Each structure stands twice: as C-alpha cells, then as structure tokens.
C-alpha cells in the first residue's frame, strides 16, 4: 500500500483505535492549544511533535527506519511526492543518529489539505514540494510496538 491519507482526524482515530502510540499521537494533537509553533516537544523517546507554520519544500526524498511520521494539516495545503525507497537512488548513507536517509528520483504526488492526516510508512520516502503558509502538526513516532495493531 502507498502512503495512507485520511480525510480527517476521526478517520485516523477509527483506523488506529488501540495502541499506546496512537493514543499518544491523539493526546499530542489535543494538546495543540498549549504548544508554541515551531518548537519541538517530546513524550518520552517514543513521540516527538511540533506545530509547523511554514511549508518546507525539500530537494530530496526523506526516508526513515526507526520512526515514521504522521502529518496533520490544520490550515493550508501541500503536495507530497512519495515513492518506494527501492525505486529511488540514495544520495547519502542512512544515518542512525538522525534516522534519516536522502534519496532522489520520481514519485507519485498527493495533495494534502486542511483536516487531512498522512501516515508516511517506512518502506517509502517522501518530500513536500510546496512553499507558503501552512499549519500542520508533524508527529514522529517510534515503530517499536509493531506497525499496525492488527498484525
């Protein structure tokens, strides 16, 4: 399956009903009124989140291995280009320290709008290609307790 794009938070919550990490994502999102934009917050070492207020276009695709990202748009819209890592060319070696690898190539594009929740899976790499004003929560979640709960 490709990237998982949910229309809204309710959809996302319905899909991920159980599991501590999903509950933590929802708690972080519910905590939004009390967080400052562009500051990184963490809940233990299993969840890092921030409220991003500017779209950040990326020249390369980003891949992760130990964490995956959930993006939740509050305002604005962004295109995300994604592809299977195996279809892309690595630009530099994977860094365990930052849990990042950069890749190049071509992918498919999805338009993400206010309300949407995007789950970026680890076999894929992605990049955002728009610039401008956007408000979104970016959650970086550990994959340790198994990916999906029903597996």
Coordinates of N, CA, C and O in Angstrom, one line a residue:
X1 N 0.8 -1.2 0.0 CA 0.0 0.0 0.0 C 0.9 1.3 0.0 O 2.0 1.2 0.5
X2 N 0.4 2.3 -0.6 CA 1.1 3.6 -0.6 C 0.9 4.3 0.7 O 0.5 3.7 1.7
X3 N 1.2 5.6 0.6 CA 1.0 6.4 1.8 C -0.4 6.3 2.2 O -1.3 6.1 1.4
X4 N -0.7 6.5 3.5 CA -2.1 6.4 4.0 C -2.5 7.8 4.3 O -2.0 8.5 5.2
X5 N -3.5 8.2 3.5 CA -4.0 9.6 3.7 C -5.5 9.5 4.2 O -6.3 8.9 3.6
X6 N -5.7 10.0 5.4 CA -7.0 10.0 6.0 C -7.6 11.4 5.7 O -7.0 12.4 5.8
X7 N -8.9 11.4 5.5 CA -9.6 12.7 5.2 C -9.6 13.6 6.4 O -9.5 14.8 6.3
X8 N -9.8 13.0 7.6 CA -9.8 13.8 8.8 C -9.4 13.0 10.0 O -9.1 11.8 9.9
X9 N -9.3 13.6 11.2 CA -8.8 13.0 12.4 C -9.7 11.9 12.8 O -9.2 10.9 13.4
X10 N -11.0 12.0 12.6 CA -12.0 11.0 13.0 C -11.7 9.7 12.3 O -11.6 8.6 12.9
X11 N -11.4 9.8 11.0 CA -11.0 8.6 10.2 C -9.7 8.0 10.7 O -9.6 6.7 10.8
X12 N -8.8 8.8 11.0 CA -7.5 8.3 11.6 C -7.7 7.6 12.9 O -7.2 6.5 13.1
X13 N -8.5 8.2 13.8 CA -8.8 7.6 15.1 C -9.5 6.3 14.9 O -9.3 5.4 15.7
X14 N -10.4 6.2 14.0 CA -11.2 5.0 13.8 C -10.3 3.9 13.3 O -10.4 2.7 13.7
X15 N -9.3 4.2 12.5 CA -8.4 3.2 11.9 C -7.4 2.7 13.0 O -7.1 1.5 13.1
X16 N -7.0 3.6 13.8 CA -6.0 3.3 14.9 C -6.6 3.4 16.2 O -6.4 4.3 17.0
X17 N -7.5 2.5 16.5 CA -8.3 2.6 17.8 C -7.5 2.3 19.0 O -7.6 2.9 20.0
X18 N -6.6 1.3 18.9 CA -5.9 0.9 20.1 C -4.4 1.2 19.9 O -4.0 1.6 18.9
X19 N -3.7 0.9 21.0 CA -2.2 1.0 20.9 C -1.8 2.3 21.5 O -2.4 3.4 21.2
X20 N -0.8 2.2 22.4 CA -0.4 3.3 23.2 C 0.1 4.5 22.3 O -0.2 5.6 22.5
X21 N 0.9 4.1 21.2 CA 1.5 5.2 20.4 C 0.4 6.0 19.7 O 0.6 7.2 19.5
X22 N -0.7 5.4 19.3 CA -1.7 6.1 18.6 C -2.4 7.0 19.6 O -2.8 8.2 19.2
X23 N -2.6 6.5 20.8 CA -3.3 7.3 21.8 C -2.4 8.6 22.1 O -2.9 9.7 22.2
X24 N -1.1 8.4 22.1 CA -0.1 9.5 22.4 C -0.2 10.5 21.2 O -0.1 11.7 21.5
X25 N -0.4 10.0 20.0 CA -0.5 11.0 18.9 C -1.7 11.9 19.1 O -1.7 13.1 18.9
X26 N -2.8 11.2 19.5 CA -4.1 12.0 19.7 C -3.9 12.9 20.8 O -4.4 14.1 20.8
X27 N -3.3 12.5 21.9 CA -3.0 13.4 23.1 C -2.2 14.6 22.6 O -2.5 15.7 23.0
X28 N -1.2 14.3 21.8 CA -0.3 15.4 21.4 C -1.2 16.4 20.5 O -1.1 17.6 20.7
X29 N -2.0 15.9 19.7 CA -2.9 16.7 18.8 C -3.9 17.5 19.7 O -4.1 18.7 19.5
X30 N -4.4 16.9 20.7 CA -5.3 17.5 21.6 C -4.6 18.6 22.4 O -5.3 19.5 23.0
X31 N -3.3 18.5 22.6 CA -2.5 19.4 23.4 C -2.2 20.7 22.6 O -1.5 21.6 23.1
X32 N -2.6 20.7 21.3 CA -2.2 21.8 20.4 C -2.4 23.2 20.9 O -1.5 24.1 20.8
X33 N -3.6 23.5 21.6 CA -3.8 24.9 22.0 C -2.6 25.4 23.0 O -2.4 26.6 23.1
X34 N -2.0 24.5 23.6 CA -1.0 24.9 24.6 C 0.5 24.8 24.1 O 1.4 24.9 24.9
X35 N 0.7 24.5 22.8 CA 2.1 24.4 22.3 C 2.4 25.6 21.5 O 1.6 26.2 20.8
X36 N 3.7 25.9 21.5 CA 4.2 27.0 20.7 C 4.6 26.6 19.3 O 5.2 25.5 19.2
X37 N 4.3 27.4 18.3 CA 4.7 27.0 16.9 C 6.2 26.8 16.8 O 7.0 27.5 17.4
X38 N 6.6 25.8 15.9 CA 8.0 25.6 15.5 C 8.9 25.2 16.7 O 10.1 25.5 16.7
X39 N 8.4 24.7 17.8 CA 9.2 24.2 18.9 C 8.9 22.7 18.9 O 7.8 22.3 18.7
X40 N 10.0 22.0 19.2 CA 9.8 20.5 19.2 C 9.6 20.0 20.6 O 10.2 20.4 21.6
X41 N 8.5 19.2 20.8 CA 8.1 18.6 22.0 C 8.3 17.1 22.0 O 8.2 16.5 20.9
X42 N 8.6 16.5 23.1 CA 8.7 15.0 23.1 C 7.9 14.4 24.2 O 7.8 15.0 25.3
X43 N 7.4 13.2 24.0 CA 6.7 12.4 25.0 C 7.6 11.2 25.1 O 7.6 10.3 24.3
X44 N 8.5 11.2 26.2 CA 9.4 10.1 26.3 C 10.3 10.1 25.1 O 10.5 11.1 24.4
X45 N 10.7 8.9 24.7 CA 11.5 8.8 23.4 C 10.7 8.2 22.3 O 11.2 7.8 21.3
X46 N 9.4 8.0 22.5 CA 8.6 7.4 21.5 C 7.8 8.3 20.6 O 7.3 7.9 19.6
X47 N 7.7 9.6 21.0 CA 7.0 10.5 20.2 C 7.6 11.9 20.3 O 7.9 12.4 21.4
X48 N 7.8 12.5 19.1 CA 8.3 13.9 19.0 C 7.3 14.6 18.2 O 6.8 14.1 17.2
X49 N 6.9 15.8 18.6 CA 6.0 16.5 17.7 C 6.2 18.0 17.7 O 6.8 18.6 18.6
X50 N 5.8 18.7 16.6 CA 5.8 20.1 16.6 C 4.8 20.7 15.7 O 4.2 19.9 14.8
X51 N 4.4 21.9 15.9 CA 3.5 22.6 15.0 C 4.3 23.4 14.0 O 5.0 24.3 14.4
X52 N 4.2 23.0 12.8 CA 4.9 23.7 11.7 C 4.1 24.8 11.1 O 2.9 24.5 10.7
X53 N 4.6 26.0 10.9 CA 3.8 27.1 10.3 C 4.2 27.5 9.0 O 3.7 28.4 8.4
X54 N 5.3 26.9 8.4 CA 5.7 27.3 7.0 C 5.9 26.0 6.3 O 6.5 25.0 6.8
X55 N 5.5 25.9 5.0 CA 5.8 24.7 4.2 C 7.3 24.8 3.9 O 7.9 25.8 3.8
X56 N 7.9 23.6 4.0 CA 9.3 23.5 3.8 C 9.6 22.6 2.6 O 9.7 21.4 2.8
X57 N 9.7 23.2 1.4 CA 10.0 22.3 0.2 C 11.3 21.6 0.3 O 12.3 22.2 0.8
X58 N 11.4 20.3 0.0 CA 12.6 19.6 0.1 C 13.1 19.1 -1.2 O 12.4 18.7 -2.1
X59 N 14.4 19.3 -1.5 CA 15.0 18.9 -2.8 C 15.1 17.4 -2.9 O 14.9 16.9 -4.0
X60 N 15.3 16.7 -1.8 CA 15.4 15.2 -1.8 C 14.3 14.6 -1.1 O 13.7 15.2 -0.2
X61 N 14.1 13.3 -1.4 CA 13.2 12.5 -0.7 C 13.8 12.1 0.7 O 15.0 11.9 0.8
X62 N 13.0 12.0 1.7 CA 13.4 11.7 3.0 C 12.9 10.3 3.4 O 11.7 10.0 3.2
X63 N 13.8 9.4 3.9 CA 13.4 8.1 4.3 C 13.8 7.9 5.8 O 14.7 8.5 6.2
X64 N 13.0 7.2 6.5 CA 13.2 6.9 7.9 C 13.1 5.4 8.1 O 12.5 4.7 7.3
X65 N 13.8 4.9 9.2 CA 13.7 3.5 9.5 C 13.2 3.2 10.9 O 12.5 2.2 11.1
X66 N 13.6 3.9 11.9 CA 13.2 3.6 13.2 C 11.9 4.3 13.7 O 11.3 4.0 14.7
X67 N 11.6 5.4 13.0 CA 10.5 6.2 13.3 C 9.7 6.4 12.1 O 10.2 6.2 11.0
X68 N 8.4 6.8 12.2 CA 7.7 7.1 11.0 C 7.0 8.4 11.3 O 6.9 8.8 12.5
X69 N 6.5 9.1 10.3 CA 5.9 10.4 10.6 C 4.4 10.4 10.2 O 4.0 9.8 9.3
X70 N 3.7 11.2 11.0 CA 2.3 11.5 10.8 C 2.2 13.0 10.6 O 2.7 13.7 11.5
X71 N 1.6 13.4 9.6 CA 1.4 14.9 9.3 C -0.1 15.2 9.4 O -0.9 14.4 8.8
X72 N -0.5 16.2 10.1 CA -1.9 16.5 10.3 C -2.0 18.0 10.0 O -1.5 18.9 10.7
X73 N -2.7 18.3 8.9 CA -2.9 19.7 8.4 C -4.0 20.4 9.1 O -5.2 19.9 9.1
X74 N -3.7 21.6 9.7 CA -4.8 22.4 10.3 C -5.3 23.5 9.3 O -6.4 23.8 9.2
X75 N -4.3 24.0 8.6 CA -4.6 25.1 7.6 C -3.7 24.9 6.4 O -2.5 24.5 6.6
X76 N -4.2 25.4 5.3 CA -3.3 25.4 4.1 C -3.3 24.0 3.4 O -4.0 23.0 3.9
X77 N -2.5 23.9 2.3 CA -2.4 22.6 1.7 C -1.0 22.4 1.1 O -0.3 23.4 1.0
X78 N -0.6 21.2 0.9 CA 0.8 20.9 0.5 C 0.7 19.7 -0.4 O -0.1 18.8 -0.2
X79 N 1.6 19.6 -1.4 CA 1.8 18.4 -2.2 C 2.9 17.6 -1.6 O 3.9 18.1 -1.1
X80 N 2.7 16.3 -1.5 CA 3.7 15.4 -1.0 C 4.0 14.4 -2.2 O 3.1 13.9 -2.8
X81 N 5.3 14.3 -2.5 CA 5.7 13.3 -3.5 C 6.3 12.1 -2.8 O 7.1 12.3 -1.9
X82 N 5.9 10.9 -3.2 CA 6.4 9.8 -2.4 C 6.7 8.6 -3.4 O 6.2 8.6 -4.5
X83 N 7.5 7.7 -3.0 CA 7.9 6.6 -3.8 C 8.5 5.5 -2.9 O 8.9 5.8 -1.8
X84 N 8.4 4.3 -3.3 CA 9.1 3.2 -2.6 C 10.6 3.5 -2.6 O 11.1 3.9 -3.6
X85 N 11.2 3.3 -1.5 CA 12.6 3.5 -1.4 C 13.4 2.7 -2.5 O 14.4 3.2 -3.0
X86 N 13.0 1.5 -2.8 CA 13.7 0.7 -3.7 C 13.6 1.3 -5.1 O 14.5 0.9 -6.0
X87 N 12.7 2.2 -5.4 CA 12.6 2.8 -6.7 C 13.4 4.1 -6.8 O 13.5 4.8 -7.9
X88 N 14.1 4.5 -5.7 CA 14.8 5.8 -5.7 C 16.3 5.5 -5.5 O 16.7 4.4 -5.2
X89 N 17.1 6.5 -5.8 CA 18.6 6.4 -5.7 C 19.1 7.1 -4.4 O 18.8 8.3 -4.2
X90 N 19.8 6.4 -3.5 CA 20.3 7.1 -2.3 C 21.3 8.2 -2.7 O 22.1 8.0 -3.5
X91 N 21.2 9.3 -1.9 CA 22.1 10.4 -2.1 C 23.2 10.3 -1.1 O 24.3 10.6 -1.4
X92 N 22.8 9.9 0.1 CA 23.8 9.7 1.1 C 23.4 8.5 2.0 O 22.3 8.1 1.9
X93 N 24.3 8.0 2.8 CA 24.1 6.8 3.5 C 23.1 7.1 4.7 O 23.0 8.2 5.1
X94 N 22.3 6.1 5.1 CA 21.4 6.2 6.2 C 22.2 6.6 7.4 O 23.3 6.0 7.7
X95 N 21.7 7.5 8.2 CA 22.3 7.9 9.5 C 21.5 7.4 10.6 O 20.3 7.8 10.8
X96 N 22.1 6.6 11.5 CA 21.4 6.0 12.6 C 21.1 7.1 13.6 O 20.0 7.1 14.3
X97 N 22.0 8.1 13.7 CA 21.8 9.2 14.7 C 20.6 10.0 14.4 O 19.9 10.4 15.3
X98 N 20.4 10.4 13.1 CA 19.2 11.2 12.8 C 18.0 10.4 12.3 O 17.0 11.0 12.1
X99 N 18.2 9.1 12.1 CA 17.2 8.3 11.5 C 16.7 8.9 10.1 O 15.5 9.0 9.9
X100 N 17.7 9.3 9.3 CA 17.3 9.9 8.0 C 18.2 9.3 6.9 O 19.4 9.0 7.1
X101 N 17.6 9.2 5.7 CA 18.4 8.9 4.5 C 17.7 9.8 3.4 O 16.5 10.0 3.4
X102 N 18.6 10.3 2.6 CA 18.1 11.1 1.5 C 18.2 10.4 0.2 O 19.2 9.7 -0.1
X103 N 17.1 10.5 -0.6 CA 17.1 9.7 -1.9 C 16.6 10.7 -3.0 O 15.9 11.7 -2.7
X104 N 16.9 10.3 -4.2 CA 16.4 11.1 -5.4 C 15.6 10.2 -6.3 O 15.9 9.0 -6.4
X105 N 14.8 10.8 -7.1 CA 14.1 10.1 -8.2 C 12.7 10.7 -8.4 O 12.5 11.9 -8.1
X106 N 11.8 10.0 -8.9 CA 10.4 10.5 -9.2 C 9.4 9.6 -8.4 O 9.6 8.4 -8.3
X107 N 8.4 10.3 -8.0 CA 7.4 9.5 -7.3 C 6.0 10.0 -7.7 O 5.8 10.6 -8.7
X108 N 5.0 9.6 -7.0 CA 3.6 10.0 -7.2 C 3.3 11.1 -6.2 O 3.9 11.2 -5.2
X109 N 2.4 12.0 -6.7 CA 2.1 13.2 -5.8 C 0.7 13.1 -5.3 O -0.3 12.7 -6.0
X110 N 0.6 13.5 -4.0 CA -0.7 13.5 -3.3 C -0.9 15.0 -2.9 O 0.0 15.6 -2.4
X111 N -2.1 15.5 -2.9 CA -2.4 16.8 -2.4 C -3.0 16.6 -1.0 O -4.0 15.9 -0.8
X112 N -2.4 17.3 0.0 CA -2.9 17.2 1.4 C -3.5 18.5 1.7 O -2.9 19.5 1.5
X113 N -4.7 18.4 2.3 CA -5.5 19.7 2.6 C -5.8 19.7 4.1 O -5.6 18.7 4.8
X114 N -6.3 20.9 4.5 CA -6.6 21.1 5.9 C -7.5 19.9 6.4 O -8.5 19.6 5.7
X115 N -7.2 19.4 7.5 CA -8.0 18.3 8.1 C -7.4 16.9 7.8 O -7.6 16.0 8.5
X116 N -6.7 16.8 6.7 CA -6.1 15.5 6.3 C -5.0 15.1 7.3 O -4.3 15.9 7.9
X117 N -4.9 13.7 7.4 CA -3.8 13.1 8.2 C -3.1 12.2 7.3 O -3.7 11.3 6.7
X118 N -1.8 12.3 7.2 CA -1.0 11.5 6.3 C 0.0 10.6 7.2 O 0.7 11.2 8.0
X119 N 0.0 9.3 7.0 CA 0.9 8.4 7.6 C 2.0 8.0 6.6 O 1.6 7.4 5.6
X120 N 3.2 8.4 6.9 CA 4.3 8.0 6.0 C 5.0 6.7 6.5 O 5.6 6.7 7.5
X121 N 4.9 5.7 5.6 CA 5.4 4.4 6.0 C 6.9 4.3 5.8 O 7.4 5.0 4.9
X122 N 7.5 3.4 6.5 CA 9.0 3.3 6.4 C 9.6 2.7 5.1 O 10.7 2.8 4.9
X123 N 8.8 2.0 4.3 CA 9.4 1.4 3.1 C 9.4 2.5 2.0 O 9.9 2.3 0.9
X124 N 8.8 3.6 2.3 CA 8.7 4.7 1.4 C 9.5 5.9 1.8 O 9.9 6.1 3.0
X125 N 9.8 6.8 0.8 CA 10.5 8.0 1.1 C 9.5 9.1 0.6 O 8.7 8.8 -0.3
X126 N 9.6 10.3 1.1 CA 8.7 11.3 0.6 C 9.4 12.7 0.7 O 10.4 12.9 1.4
X127 N 8.8 13.7 0.0 CA 9.2 15.0 0.1 C 8.0 15.9 -0.1 O 7.1 15.6 -0.9
X128 N 8.0 17.1 0.6 CA 7.0 18.1 0.4 C 7.5 19.1 -0.7 O 8.7 19.4 -0.7
X129 N 6.7 19.4 -1.6 CA 7.1 20.2 -2.7 C 6.5 21.6 -2.8 O 6.7 22.3 -3.8
X130 N 5.8 22.0 -1.8 CA 5.2 23.4 -1.9 C 5.9 24.3 -0.9 O 6.5 23.9 0.0
X131 N 5.7 25.6 -1.2 CA 6.1 26.6 -0.2 C 4.9 27.5 0.1 O 4.0 27.5 -0.6
X132 N 5.0 28.2 1.2 CA 3.9 29.1 1.6 C 3.4 28.8 3.0 O 4.1 28.1 3.7
X133 N 2.3 29.4 3.3 CA 1.8 29.2 4.7 C 1.1 28.0 4.9 O 0.2 27.6 4.1
X134 N 1.4 27.3 6.0 CA 0.7 26.0 6.3 C 0.7 25.9 7.8 O 1.7 26.4 8.4
X135 N -0.3 25.3 8.4 CA -0.2 25.0 9.8 C -0.5 23.5 9.9 O -1.5 23.0 9.5
X136 N 0.5 22.8 10.4 CA 0.3 21.3 10.5 C 1.1 20.8 11.7 O 2.1 21.4 12.1
X137 N 0.6 19.7 12.2 CA 1.3 19.0 13.3 C 2.1 17.9 12.6 O 1.6 17.1 11.8
X138 N 3.4 17.9 12.9 CA 4.3 16.8 12.4 C 4.6 15.9 13.6 O 5.3 16.4 14.6
X139 N 4.2 14.7 13.6 CA 4.5 13.7 14.7 C 5.5 12.7 14.2 O 5.3 12.1 13.2
X140 N 6.5 12.5 15.0 CA 7.5 11.5 14.7 C 7.3 10.4 15.7 O 7.5 10.7 16.9
X141 N 7.0 9.2 15.3 CA 6.6 8.1 16.2 C 7.5 6.9 16.1 O 7.8 6.5 14.9
X142 N 7.9 6.3 17.2 CA 8.7 5.1 17.1 C 7.9 4.0 16.6 O 6.7 3.9 16.7
X143 N 8.6 3.1 15.9 CA 7.9 1.9 15.3 C 7.9 0.7 16.3 O 7.5 -0.4 15.9
X144 N 8.5 0.9 17.5 CA 8.8 -0.3 18.3 C 7.7 -1.2 18.6 O 7.9 -2.4 18.5
X145 N 6.4 -0.8 18.9 CA 5.5 -1.8 19.2 C 4.7 -2.4 18.0 O 3.5 -2.5 18.0
X146 N 5.5 -2.7 16.9 CA 4.8 -3.3 15.8 C 4.1 -2.1 15.0 O 3.7 -1.1 15.6
X147 N 3.9 -2.3 13.8 CA 3.5 -1.2 12.9 C 2.0 -1.0 13.1 O 1.6 0.0 13.6
X148 N 1.3 -1.9 12.6 CA -0.2 -1.8 12.8 C -0.6 -2.7 13.8 O 0.0 -3.8 14.0
X149 N -1.7 -2.4 14.5 CA -2.1 -3.1 15.7 C -2.6 -4.5 15.3 O -2.6 -5.3 16.1
X150 N -3.2 -4.6 14.1 CA -3.8 -5.9 13.8 C -2.8 -6.9 13.3 O -3.2 -7.9 12.9
X151 N -1.5 -6.6 13.3 CA -0.6 -7.5 12.8 C 0.1 -8.3 14.0 O 0.3 -7.7 15.0

